[in-house]
Amino acid sequence: MLLIRDVLDKQMVDKEQNRIGKADGIVLYLSDGNAPEVAFIEMGSLTLSRRLGRRPHRWMLWIRRAAGAEGAAEIFRVPWAKVRDVGVDIEVDVDRRVTPLGRCQEWLEQHVINRIPGGQS
Amino acid sequence: MKKLLQISLGIVTSVGGFIETGQIATSAQAGAAYGFSLLWAIAIGTVCLIFLIEMSGRFAIASHHTVADGMRERFGSNYFLLTLLIVSIVNLLVLASEIGGVTLALQFVSGVDYQWWALPVAFIVWLLLWKGTFGMIEDGVAILGLVALCFVVGVFVMDPPWLEVAKGLVPTLPDKQPLHYGFIAVSILGAVIAPFLFLFYSSGAIEEKWDKSFFGANRVISTLGMSFGAVIAAAILIVAALAYPPRGITDIEGYDQIAPILTPALGKWGFYLFAASLGITCLGAALEASLGQAYLVAQGFGWNWSEDAKPRTNPAFSLVYTGFIAVAFMPIAIGVDPLQLTIFSMAITALALPFGVVPFLFLMNDRNYVGDHGNGWISNTAVLVIIGLSFIVALITIPLQIFGG
């Protein structure tokens, strides 16, 4: 498996094949004398903006704080042990409601969709 | 049998995406200014479009990825964000033009100025997406869109000199105004090769779970569907070439000059048929452009996307098209001329094409994605040459057209 080709930027799905976001970043674990190990897959806008550059990253932090997001500077990480399969998609054993996408969807539903007439149906 | 039904539906649907304000405006201008001599631009654009649409279907079948997925995965998030930005600007201009087309159609039948229709039209587009199931909307618009066949009828009623028409299929340089000629040629190319068509087509292939048995059907749908659309676009150009020059009109300055395009052929009914064709096809294209944008964003960031995603189950997806429509109706509402906006948008589309198409060609030649179903040299060369040339001509003529008046 090649990390950049086969993991980074791939579609992530949960056990029910719901799309839960992309593999936005990879975290390696380095220790003396051992080969580097894949520790986590990172997901979310913070990781994405950091890949774009320092300034976009700061903007994203600012936006998240301004929106009053809980744990605004917290990066969502999926431990590699939770990865069940890497194929066309990466299947992971994660509750989709706790992913950045899941939380964002919930926030949007409560704060935006429910205020638009007909949004509930 | 089921496949046959799917193929015919695919063909009809492609007409719905193909004919819209871009085709109508650019073909009418070309016909009025240069007779049949720009027919080749429609032909070349269609060849390129057939190649690209066939590729995006083949890509989806062979790799189980949509085009947006593939771009993000192969070229990384930063390049994807750049492409997303460029395609979004193009889509926004196209959507604004389509909304303009519907508002004009309403102006022609009601007499009320187009500006006032911008908000109601945007609202209806939004409401159809918010409440409707997309399959229903798509088939409905596709079937109603067949009214655009009235242009083909118009051609036969007017009985053009067919030999002259055939000569128009051979690319030639003009004897007057080469810059304007080049500008109209790239606008035609931009109108034919609309980016939302690919977003749509590959998404449809994934959603309908096309498997390896669909390679043939994909080829048939892309070829016949796009050719069918091209025949209508060519018909508009031919009707314009027959209707305008005898009346001394060679430069079309507004849509009110395009509105009577069918009256020499079909009389009073021609006017209403034109308004109906413009309104319905632009409404269909507006729906497809809005939804195409939501697909692109959702696929690029890994959200759930589906034709029938309800706002409550997928808020982010619904809010993308909502916000998109909310921005796109503004140019028309503040009174930007729909014809100028359309022609300009189509030329910008031609300018933006390489940014999406060149990486896509890389994907189509990458065995990790398409395996043994990669491109041959003919399709690679044809697409590269057409896209490259139209980019260069667009780069030269757009600034001159804007600043040179």
Short mmCIF file of C-alpha atoms in Angstrom, two decimals:
data_model
loop_
_atom_site.label_atom_id
_atom_site.label_comp_id
_atom_site.label_asym_id
_atom_site.label_seq_id
_atom_site.Cartn_x
_atom_site.Cartn_y
_atom_site.Cartn_z
CA MET A 1 0.00 0.00 0.00
CA LEU A 2 1.27 3.45 -0.83
CA LEU A 3 0.15 6.00 1.75
CA ILE A 4 -0.15 9.01 -0.52
CA ARG A 5 -1.63 7.12 -3.43
CA ASP A 6 -3.91 4.74 -1.58
CA VAL A 7 -4.88 6.58 1.59
CA LEU A 8 -4.49 10.35 1.43
CA ASP A 9 -7.50 12.22 0.04
CA LYS A 10 -9.54 9.04 -0.26
CA GLN A 11 -13.22 8.73 0.53
CA MET A 12 -13.88 7.53 4.10
CA VAL A 13 -17.00 5.51 4.90
CA ASP A 14 -18.43 4.07 8.09
CA LYS A 15 -19.60 0.49 8.55
CA GLU A 16 -22.93 1.25 6.86
CA GLN A 17 -21.11 2.74 3.85
CA ASN A 18 -22.20 6.28 4.71
CA ARG A 19 -19.72 8.79 3.34
CA ILE A 20 -18.17 10.55 6.30
CA GLY A 21 -15.53 12.78 4.72
CA LYS A 22 -12.11 12.42 3.13
CA ALA A 23 -8.79 11.26 4.54
CA ASP A 24 -7.50 14.81 4.84
CA GLY A 25 -4.21 14.02 6.58
CA ILE A 26 -2.00 11.17 7.78
CA VAL A 27 -0.12 11.14 11.08
CA LEU A 28 2.99 8.96 11.39
CA TYR A 29 4.43 7.75 14.67
CA LEU A 30 8.22 7.87 14.88
CA SER A 31 10.24 6.11 17.56
CA ASP A 32 13.94 5.38 17.87
CA GLY A 33 15.12 2.29 16.14
CA ASN A 34 11.72 1.35 14.68
CA ALA A 35 10.28 1.97 11.25
CA PRO A 36 7.72 4.81 11.14
CA GLU A 37 4.19 3.65 11.80
CA VAL A 38 0.90 5.05 10.61
CA ALA A 39 -0.84 6.29 13.73
CA PHE A 40 -3.91 8.26 12.63
CA ILE A 41 -5.93 9.53 9.71
CA GLU A 42 -6.89 13.16 10.22
CA MET A 43 -10.17 14.60 9.02
CA GLY A 44 -11.68 18.04 8.88
CA SER A 45 -11.26 21.60 7.74
CA LEU A 46 -8.35 22.33 10.08
CA THR A 47 -6.16 19.70 8.48
CA LEU A 48 -7.23 20.73 4.99
CA SER A 49 -6.49 24.39 5.60
CA ARG A 50 -3.12 23.55 7.13
CA ARG A 51 -2.15 21.74 3.96
CA LEU A 52 -3.03 24.88 2.02
CA GLY A 53 -0.75 27.13 4.06
CA ARG A 54 -0.19 28.89 7.35
CA ARG A 55 -2.49 31.81 6.62
CA PRO A 56 -5.51 29.75 5.51
CA HIS A 57 -4.97 27.66 8.61
CA ARG A 58 -5.14 30.74 10.85
CA TRP A 59 -8.27 31.94 9.05
CA MET A 60 -9.91 28.59 9.52
CA LEU A 61 -9.10 28.66 13.24
CA TRP A 62 -10.54 32.15 13.47
CA ILE A 63 -13.70 31.17 11.59
CA ARG A 64 -14.24 28.16 13.81
CA ARG A 65 -13.79 30.21 16.98
CA ALA A 66 -16.12 32.88 15.64
CA ALA A 67 -18.76 30.26 14.88
CA GLY A 68 -18.51 29.18 18.50
CA ALA A 69 -17.53 25.62 17.64
CA GLU A 70 -16.78 23.44 20.61
CA GLY A 71 -13.09 22.53 20.74
CA ALA A 72 -12.36 24.87 17.85
CA ALA A 73 -8.68 24.00 17.63
CA GLU A 74 -9.18 20.28 18.08
CA ILE A 75 -8.26 18.02 15.18
CA PHE A 76 -10.32 14.92 14.55
CA ARG A 77 -8.19 11.79 14.35
CA VAL A 78 -9.12 8.23 13.49
CA PRO A 79 -6.68 5.68 14.98
CA TRP A 80 -5.27 3.40 12.29
CA ALA A 81 -6.49 0.41 14.29
CA LYS A 82 -10.05 1.44 13.43
CA VAL A 83 -9.40 1.08 9.71
CA ARG A 84 -11.21 -2.01 8.50
CA ASP A 85 -10.59 -1.93 4.78
CA VAL A 86 -8.75 0.15 2.18
CA GLY A 87 -10.23 -0.28 -1.28
CA VAL A 88 -12.07 2.20 -3.47
CA ASP A 89 -13.05 3.79 -0.14
CA ILE A 90 -11.51 3.54 3.32
CA GLU A 91 -13.90 1.84 5.69
CA VAL A 92 -13.45 2.77 9.34
CA ASP A 93 -15.17 1.79 12.56
CA VAL A 94 -16.27 5.25 13.64
CA ASP A 95 -19.58 6.74 14.70
CA ARG A 96 -20.36 9.18 11.91
CA ARG A 97 -22.05 11.64 14.27
CA VAL A 98 -18.75 12.46 15.97
CA THR A 99 -16.80 13.20 12.77
CA PRO A 100 -16.30 16.85 11.79
CA LEU A 101 -18.79 16.34 8.96
CA GLY A 102 -21.36 14.75 11.24
CA ARG A 103 -21.07 17.54 13.77
CA CYS A 104 -21.25 20.18 11.08
CA GLN A 105 -24.35 18.56 9.58
CA GLU A 106 -26.00 18.49 12.99
CA TRP A 107 -25.17 22.14 13.63
CA LEU A 108 -26.53 23.13 10.21
CA GLU A 109 -29.70 21.16 10.75
CA GLN A 110 -30.40 22.82 14.09
CA HIS A 111 -29.35 26.35 13.21
CA VAL A 112 -30.21 26.68 9.54
CA ILE A 113 -32.40 23.96 8.03
CA ASN A 114 -34.98 24.03 10.81
CA ARG A 115 -35.41 27.75 10.31
CA ILE A 116 -36.19 27.43 6.61
CA PRO A 117 -39.87 26.65 6.00
CA GLY A 118 -40.24 23.10 4.71
CA GLY A 119 -36.78 22.13 5.90
CA GLN A 120 -38.01 19.53 8.35
CA SER A 121 -39.80 17.31 5.89
CA MET B 1 -34.92 -4.04 -22.61
CA LYS B 2 -34.22 -2.15 -19.40
CA LYS B 3 -30.90 -1.07 -20.83
CA LEU B 4 -32.61 0.15 -23.99
CA LEU B 5 -34.92 2.29 -21.89
CA GLN B 6 -31.97 3.63 -19.94
CA ILE B 7 -30.15 4.45 -23.17
CA SER B 8 -33.06 6.34 -24.66
CA LEU B 9 -33.65 8.20 -21.42
CA GLY B 10 -29.96 9.05 -21.30
CA ILE B 11 -30.13 10.46 -24.80
CA VAL B 12 -33.17 12.60 -24.10
CA THR B 13 -31.59 13.84 -20.87
CA SER B 14 -28.44 14.89 -22.61
CA VAL B 15 -30.52 17.12 -24.87
CA GLY B 16 -31.88 18.76 -21.73
CA GLY B 17 -28.36 19.57 -20.62
CA PHE B 18 -27.07 20.46 -24.04
CA ILE B 19 -29.43 23.10 -25.37
CA GLU B 20 -29.63 26.16 -23.14
CA THR B 21 -29.15 29.89 -23.28
CA GLY B 22 -25.48 29.52 -24.24
CA GLN B 23 -26.29 27.51 -27.35
CA ILE B 24 -29.20 29.70 -28.32
CA ALA B 25 -27.30 32.97 -27.89
CA THR B 26 -24.00 31.94 -29.47
CA SER B 27 -25.57 30.07 -32.39
CA ALA B 28 -27.94 32.94 -33.15
CA GLN B 29 -25.09 35.47 -33.09
CA ALA B 30 -22.91 33.28 -35.24
CA GLY B 31 -25.65 32.74 -37.81
CA ALA B 32 -26.54 36.42 -38.04
CA ALA B 33 -22.96 37.63 -38.34
CA TYR B 34 -21.29 34.90 -40.39
CA GLY B 35 -24.01 32.83 -42.07
CA PHE B 36 -23.31 29.12 -42.03
CA SER B 37 -19.56 29.54 -41.77
CA LEU B 38 -19.27 28.86 -38.02
CA LEU B 39 -21.09 25.51 -38.11
CA TRP B 40 -17.71 23.83 -37.79
CA ALA B 41 -17.33 25.26 -34.27
CA ILE B 42 -20.47 23.40 -33.17
CA ALA B 43 -19.20 20.24 -34.88
CA ILE B 44 -15.73 20.39 -33.33
CA GLY B 45 -17.09 21.26 -29.89
CA THR B 46 -19.48 18.33 -30.09
CA VAL B 47 -16.71 15.91 -31.07
CA CYS B 48 -14.70 17.09 -28.08
CA LEU B 49 -17.74 16.87 -25.82
CA ILE B 50 -18.55 13.33 -26.96
CA PHE B 51 -14.99 12.26 -26.17
CA LEU B 52 -15.10 13.89 -22.74
CA ILE B 53 -18.54 12.63 -21.77
CA GLU B 54 -17.69 9.12 -22.90
CA MET B 55 -14.48 9.36 -20.84
CA SER B 56 -16.25 10.51 -17.69
CA GLY B 57 -18.70 7.60 -17.99
CA ARG B 58 -15.86 5.14 -18.66
CA PHE B 59 -13.92 6.57 -15.72
CA ALA B 60 -16.87 6.01 -13.41
CA ILE B 61 -17.42 2.46 -14.64
CA ALA B 62 -13.77 1.42 -14.53
CA SER B 63 -12.69 3.14 -11.31
CA HIS B 64 -15.95 3.44 -9.33
CA HIS B 65 -15.03 7.09 -8.79
CA THR B 66 -16.77 10.23 -9.91
CA VAL B 67 -14.56 12.72 -11.72
CA ALA B 68 -14.44 14.99 -8.66
CA ASP B 69 -13.41 12.08 -6.40
CA GLY B 70 -10.65 11.14 -8.80
CA MET B 71 -9.31 14.69 -9.03
CA ARG B 72 -9.15 15.11 -5.30
CA GLU B 73 -7.53 11.72 -4.77
CA ARG B 74 -4.98 11.88 -7.56
CA PHE B 75 -3.93 15.53 -7.33
CA GLY B 76 -4.41 16.24 -3.63
CA SER B 77 -6.53 18.71 -1.75
CA ASN B 78 -4.73 21.89 -2.78
CA TYR B 79 -5.08 21.34 -6.50
CA PHE B 80 -8.63 20.24 -5.94
CA LEU B 81 -9.43 23.49 -4.13
CA LEU B 82 -8.02 25.48 -7.06
CA THR B 83 -10.08 23.50 -9.56
CA LEU B 84 -13.10 23.85 -7.32
CA LEU B 85 -12.68 27.62 -7.28
CA ILE B 86 -12.36 27.88 -11.06
CA VAL B 87 -15.23 25.50 -11.84
CA SER B 88 -17.42 27.24 -9.24
CA ILE B 89 -16.89 30.62 -10.90
CA VAL B 90 -17.73 29.15 -14.29
CA ASN B 91 -20.79 27.35 -12.90
CA LEU B 92 -21.93 30.53 -11.21
CA LEU B 93 -21.71 32.50 -14.45
CA VAL B 94 -23.51 29.72 -16.31
CA LEU B 95 -26.27 29.53 -13.67
CA ALA B 96 -26.71 33.31 -13.76
CA SER B 97 -27.02 33.12 -17.55
CA GLU B 98 -29.60 30.33 -17.36
CA ILE B 99 -31.66 32.26 -14.84
CA GLY B 100 -31.41 35.15 -17.28
CA GLY B 101 -32.72 32.90 -20.05
CA VAL B 102 -35.79 31.88 -18.06
CA THR B 103 -36.52 35.49 -17.05
CA LEU B 104 -36.32 36.59 -20.68
CA ALA B 105 -38.70 33.86 -21.78
CA LEU B 106 -41.13 35.14 -19.14
CA GLN B 107 -40.61 38.71 -20.29
CA PHE B 108 -41.42 37.75 -23.88
CA VAL B 109 -44.74 36.15 -22.98
CA SER B 110 -45.78 38.51 -20.17
CA GLY B 111 -44.32 41.87 -21.17
CA VAL B 112 -42.97 42.38 -17.64
CA ASP B 113 -39.29 43.36 -17.59
CA TYR B 114 -36.87 40.42 -17.07
CA GLN B 115 -35.26 41.91 -13.95
CA TRP B 116 -38.47 41.46 -11.98
CA TRP B 117 -38.54 37.77 -12.79
CA ALA B 118 -35.06 37.03 -11.38
CA LEU B 119 -36.15 36.42 -7.79
CA PRO B 120 -39.26 34.35 -8.60
CA VAL B 121 -37.29 32.22 -11.06
CA ALA B 122 -34.45 31.64 -8.58
CA PHE B 123 -37.04 30.70 -5.98
CA ILE B 124 -38.68 28.16 -8.28
CA VAL B 125 -35.33 26.58 -9.17
CA TRP B 126 -34.54 26.31 -5.48
CA LEU B 127 -37.97 24.98 -4.56
CA LEU B 128 -37.83 22.25 -7.21
CA LEU B 129 -34.50 21.08 -5.82
CA TRP B 130 -35.55 21.45 -2.19
CA LYS B 131 -38.86 19.64 -2.50
CA GLY B 132 -38.75 17.59 -5.67
CA THR B 133 -37.14 14.27 -6.34
CA PHE B 134 -34.49 14.86 -8.86
CA GLY B 135 -35.27 11.90 -11.11
CA MET B 136 -38.71 13.34 -11.69
CA ILE B 137 -37.43 16.84 -12.40
CA GLU B 138 -34.78 15.58 -14.77
CA ASP B 139 -37.09 13.41 -16.84
CA GLY B 140 -39.78 16.09 -16.83
CA VAL B 141 -37.48 18.81 -18.06
CA ALA B 142 -35.89 16.48 -20.60
CA ILE B 143 -39.21 15.56 -22.15
CA LEU B 144 -40.57 19.12 -22.11
CA GLY B 145 -37.23 20.25 -23.53
CA LEU B 146 -38.01 18.40 -26.74
CA VAL B 147 -39.97 21.52 -27.67
CA ALA B 148 -36.56 22.83 -28.81
CA LEU B 149 -36.97 20.52 -31.80
CA CYS B 150 -39.02 23.41 -33.23
CA PHE B 151 -35.71 24.84 -34.46
CA VAL B 152 -35.17 21.72 -36.55
CA VAL B 153 -38.68 22.08 -37.93
CA GLY B 154 -37.86 25.71 -38.69
CA VAL B 155 -34.86 24.65 -40.77
CA PHE B 156 -36.93 22.35 -42.93
CA VAL B 157 -39.67 24.95 -43.39
CA MET B 158 -37.11 27.50 -44.56
CA ASP B 159 -35.32 24.95 -46.75
CA PRO B 160 -31.75 26.27 -46.69
CA PRO B 161 -29.24 25.85 -49.52
CA TRP B 162 -27.88 22.55 -48.22
CA LEU B 163 -24.60 22.75 -50.14
CA GLU B 164 -23.77 26.05 -48.42
CA VAL B 165 -24.71 24.54 -45.07
CA ALA B 166 -22.36 21.62 -45.67
CA LYS B 167 -19.54 24.02 -46.54
CA GLY B 168 -19.95 25.61 -43.11
CA LEU B 169 -18.75 22.38 -41.53
CA VAL B 170 -15.26 23.01 -42.89
CA PRO B 171 -13.27 25.38 -40.67
CA THR B 172 -12.42 28.58 -42.51
CA LEU B 173 -11.02 31.97 -41.62
CA PRO B 174 -13.42 34.87 -42.04
CA ASP B 175 -13.06 37.64 -44.61
CA LYS B 176 -14.03 40.27 -42.01
CA GLN B 177 -13.61 40.90 -38.27
CA PRO B 178 -11.29 37.96 -37.45
CA LEU B 179 -11.24 38.79 -33.71
CA HIS B 180 -15.01 38.87 -33.35
CA TYR B 181 -15.21 35.68 -35.41
CA GLY B 182 -12.70 33.99 -33.08
CA PHE B 183 -14.54 35.23 -30.02
CA ILE B 184 -17.85 33.85 -31.23
CA ALA B 185 -16.13 30.56 -32.15
CA VAL B 186 -14.77 30.08 -28.61
CA SER B 187 -18.09 31.15 -27.10
CA ILE B 188 -19.72 28.38 -29.10
CA LEU B 189 -17.11 25.91 -27.86
CA GLY B 190 -17.65 27.08 -24.27
CA ALA B 191 -21.40 26.73 -24.68
CA VAL B 192 -21.10 23.20 -26.07
CA ILE B 193 -18.56 21.95 -23.50
CA ALA B 194 -20.30 22.96 -20.26
CA PRO B 195 -18.51 21.63 -17.16
CA PHE B 196 -21.66 20.72 -15.27
CA LEU B 197 -22.42 18.10 -17.91
CA PHE B 198 -19.46 15.94 -16.79
CA LEU B 199 -20.10 16.40 -13.09
CA PHE B 200 -23.54 15.22 -13.79
CA TYR B 201 -22.83 12.40 -16.11
CA SER B 202 -20.21 10.66 -13.98
CA SER B 203 -22.35 11.13 -10.86
CA GLY B 204 -25.29 9.54 -12.66
CA ALA B 205 -23.14 6.58 -13.70
CA ILE B 206 -22.04 6.01 -10.08
CA GLU B 207 -25.50 6.47 -8.65
CA GLU B 208 -27.12 4.13 -11.17
CA LYS B 209 -24.33 1.63 -10.41
CA TRP B 210 -23.17 1.15 -13.97
CA ASP B 211 -21.04 -1.99 -14.09
CA LYS B 212 -18.64 -3.33 -16.72
CA SER B 213 -21.55 -4.27 -18.97
CA PHE B 214 -22.25 -0.58 -19.50
CA PHE B 215 -19.15 0.33 -21.50
CA GLY B 216 -21.11 -0.07 -24.73
CA ALA B 217 -24.22 1.73 -23.49
CA ASN B 218 -22.01 4.57 -22.27
CA ARG B 219 -20.54 4.95 -25.75
CA VAL B 220 -23.99 4.97 -27.35
CA ILE B 221 -25.51 7.44 -24.90
CA SER B 222 -22.64 9.91 -25.08
CA THR B 223 -22.37 9.79 -28.87
CA LEU B 224 -26.06 9.83 -29.79
CA GLY B 225 -27.14 12.13 -26.98
CA MET B 226 -24.58 14.82 -27.68
CA SER B 227 -25.05 14.55 -31.46
CA PHE B 228 -28.78 14.95 -31.00
CA GLY B 229 -28.16 18.12 -29.02
CA ALA B 230 -25.67 19.35 -31.60
CA VAL B 231 -28.26 18.96 -34.38
CA ILE B 232 -30.55 21.36 -32.51
CA ALA B 233 -27.72 23.83 -31.91
CA ALA B 234 -26.82 23.67 -35.61
CA ALA B 235 -30.49 24.21 -36.46
CA ILE B 236 -30.52 27.42 -34.41
CA LEU B 237 -27.47 28.66 -36.30
CA ILE B 238 -28.98 27.78 -39.67
CA VAL B 239 -32.31 29.43 -38.87
CA ALA B 240 -30.44 32.55 -37.72
CA ALA B 241 -28.37 32.60 -40.91
CA LEU B 242 -31.56 32.44 -42.96
CA ALA B 243 -33.63 34.86 -40.87
CA TYR B 244 -31.33 37.78 -40.06
CA PRO B 245 -29.07 38.80 -42.97
CA PRO B 246 -32.00 39.30 -45.40
CA ARG B 247 -33.42 41.79 -42.87
CA GLY B 248 -30.11 43.59 -42.63
CA ILE B 249 -29.32 42.37 -39.11
CA THR B 250 -25.74 41.12 -38.79
CA ASP B 251 -24.95 42.04 -35.21
CA ILE B 252 -27.33 40.80 -32.54
CA GLU B 253 -27.25 43.18 -29.62
CA GLY B 254 -29.97 41.83 -27.40
CA TYR B 255 -32.24 38.88 -26.82
CA ASP B 256 -35.22 40.85 -28.11
CA GLN B 257 -33.62 40.48 -31.53
CA ILE B 258 -33.28 36.72 -31.06
CA ALA B 259 -36.91 36.30 -29.92
CA PRO B 260 -38.45 36.57 -33.43
CA ILE B 261 -35.88 34.11 -34.86
CA LEU B 262 -38.55 31.52 -35.68
CA THR B 263 -41.26 33.87 -36.94
CA PRO B 264 -40.08 33.86 -40.58
CA ALA B 265 -40.43 30.08 -40.54
CA LEU B 266 -43.34 29.43 -38.21
CA GLY B 267 -45.18 32.75 -37.97
CA LYS B 268 -46.76 33.90 -34.73
CA TRP B 269 -46.41 30.43 -33.21
CA GLY B 270 -42.70 30.66 -33.80
CA PHE B 271 -42.46 33.40 -31.23
CA TYR B 272 -44.17 31.37 -28.51
CA LEU B 273 -42.28 28.22 -29.42
CA PHE B 274 -39.05 30.16 -29.08
CA ALA B 275 -40.05 31.51 -25.67
CA ALA B 276 -41.06 28.02 -24.53
CA SER B 277 -37.79 26.48 -25.75
CA LEU B 278 -35.73 29.19 -24.10
CA GLY B 279 -37.63 29.01 -20.81
CA ILE B 280 -37.77 25.24 -20.45
CA THR B 281 -34.23 24.46 -21.57
CA CYS B 282 -32.77 27.20 -19.39
CA LEU B 283 -34.80 26.03 -16.40
CA GLY B 284 -33.45 22.52 -16.94
CA ALA B 285 -29.90 23.79 -17.27
CA ALA B 286 -30.31 25.98 -14.18
CA LEU B 287 -31.37 22.93 -12.18
CA GLU B 288 -28.48 20.88 -13.51
CA ALA B 289 -25.92 23.62 -12.90
CA SER B 290 -27.08 24.13 -9.29
CA LEU B 291 -27.11 20.44 -8.57
CA GLY B 292 -23.82 19.91 -10.41
CA GLN B 293 -22.21 22.45 -8.11
CA ALA B 294 -23.56 20.69 -5.02
CA TYR B 295 -22.26 17.38 -6.38
CA LEU B 296 -18.82 18.82 -6.98
CA VAL B 297 -18.50 20.21 -3.46
CA ALA B 298 -19.98 17.13 -1.80
CA GLN B 299 -17.80 14.71 -3.74
CA GLY B 300 -14.67 16.77 -3.23
CA PHE B 301 -15.12 16.90 0.53
CA GLY B 302 -16.48 13.39 0.92
CA TRP B 303 -20.07 14.13 1.93
CA ASN B 304 -23.02 11.98 1.14
CA TRP B 305 -24.57 13.06 -2.13
CA SER B 306 -27.61 11.76 -3.85
CA GLU B 307 -30.14 12.93 -6.35
CA ASP B 308 -32.83 12.60 -3.76
CA ALA B 309 -30.99 13.85 -0.70
CA LYS B 310 -33.56 15.55 1.51
CA PRO B 311 -32.50 18.79 3.18
CA ARG B 312 -32.87 17.31 6.65
CA THR B 313 -30.72 14.26 6.01
CA ASN B 314 -28.03 16.20 4.21
CA PRO B 315 -28.08 19.87 5.26
CA ALA B 316 -24.64 20.80 3.91
CA PHE B 317 -25.48 19.49 0.44
CA SER B 318 -28.78 21.39 0.29
CA LEU B 319 -27.17 24.56 1.56
CA VAL B 320 -24.53 24.49 -1.18
CA TYR B 321 -27.11 24.81 -3.95
CA THR B 322 -29.20 27.18 -1.85
CA GLY B 323 -26.29 29.59 -1.39
CA PHE B 324 -25.26 29.13 -4.98
CA ILE B 325 -28.66 30.07 -6.35
CA ALA B 326 -28.87 33.00 -3.91
CA VAL B 327 -25.70 34.48 -5.41
CA ALA B 328 -26.40 33.60 -9.03
CA PHE B 329 -29.71 35.42 -9.40
CA MET B 330 -28.20 38.77 -8.42
CA PRO B 331 -26.61 39.84 -11.72
CA ILE B 332 -29.97 39.50 -13.49
CA ALA B 333 -31.85 41.16 -10.64
CA ILE B 334 -29.65 44.25 -10.82
CA GLY B 335 -30.18 44.43 -14.55
CA VAL B 336 -27.09 42.95 -16.18
CA ASP B 337 -27.91 42.27 -19.82
CA PRO B 338 -28.61 38.52 -20.13
CA LEU B 339 -27.20 38.24 -23.65
CA GLN B 340 -23.90 39.90 -22.80
CA LEU B 341 -23.66 37.85 -19.62
CA THR B 342 -24.29 34.63 -21.54
CA ILE B 343 -21.76 35.27 -24.30
CA PHE B 344 -19.16 36.37 -21.75
CA SER B 345 -19.80 33.33 -19.53
CA MET B 346 -19.41 30.97 -22.45
CA ALA B 347 -16.09 32.50 -23.47
CA ILE B 348 -14.85 32.29 -19.86
CA THR B 349 -15.89 28.63 -19.84
CA ALA B 350 -13.64 28.00 -22.84
CA LEU B 351 -10.82 29.77 -21.02
CA ALA B 352 -11.29 27.67 -17.87
CA LEU B 353 -11.58 24.29 -19.58
CA PRO B 354 -7.89 23.27 -19.53
CA PHE B 355 -7.75 23.51 -15.72
CA GLY B 356 -10.26 20.72 -15.39
CA VAL B 357 -9.72 18.80 -18.59
CA VAL B 358 -5.92 18.36 -18.52
CA PRO B 359 -5.85 16.71 -15.07
CA PHE B 360 -8.82 14.64 -16.14
CA LEU B 361 -6.80 13.34 -19.10
CA PHE B 362 -4.08 12.30 -16.65
CA LEU B 363 -6.68 10.28 -14.75
CA MET B 364 -7.92 8.72 -17.98
CA ASN B 365 -4.40 7.46 -18.68
CA ASP B 366 -3.65 6.26 -15.16
CA ARG B 367 -3.86 2.48 -14.88
CA ASN B 368 -4.40 2.73 -11.14
CA TYR B 369 -7.82 4.13 -11.93
CA VAL B 370 -8.97 2.90 -15.28
CA GLY B 371 -6.90 -0.30 -15.65
CA ASP B 372 -7.14 -1.53 -19.22
CA HIS B 373 -9.82 0.98 -20.09
CA GLY B 374 -7.49 3.95 -20.53
CA ASN B 375 -7.62 6.41 -23.41
CA GLY B 376 -6.25 5.72 -26.85
CA TRP B 377 -4.03 8.26 -28.56
CA ILE B 378 -6.84 9.52 -30.79
CA SER B 379 -9.06 10.71 -27.95
CA ASN B 380 -6.10 12.13 -26.02
CA THR B 381 -4.87 14.11 -29.01
CA ALA B 382 -8.29 15.25 -30.18
CA VAL B 383 -9.28 16.59 -26.77
CA LEU B 384 -5.90 18.23 -26.11
CA VAL B 385 -5.81 19.97 -29.49
CA ILE B 386 -9.38 21.28 -29.30
CA ILE B 387 -9.11 22.42 -25.68
CA GLY B 388 -5.67 23.93 -26.27
CA LEU B 389 -6.71 25.87 -29.35
CA SER B 390 -9.87 27.20 -27.79
CA PHE B 391 -7.87 28.27 -24.73
CA ILE B 392 -5.42 30.24 -26.87
CA VAL B 393 -8.14 31.88 -28.96
CA ALA B 394 -10.10 32.72 -25.80
CA LEU B 395 -7.01 34.19 -24.18
CA ILE B 396 -6.46 36.48 -27.17
CA THR B 397 -10.01 37.50 -27.96
CA ILE B 398 -11.64 37.92 -24.53
CA PRO B 399 -9.58 40.97 -23.44
CA LEU B 400 -9.90 42.51 -26.89
CA GLN B 401 -13.63 41.93 -26.89
CA ILE B 402 -14.07 43.48 -23.45
CA PHE B 403 -11.74 46.45 -23.80
CA GLY B 404 -12.12 46.97 -27.52
CA GLY B 405 -15.88 47.38 -27.13
#
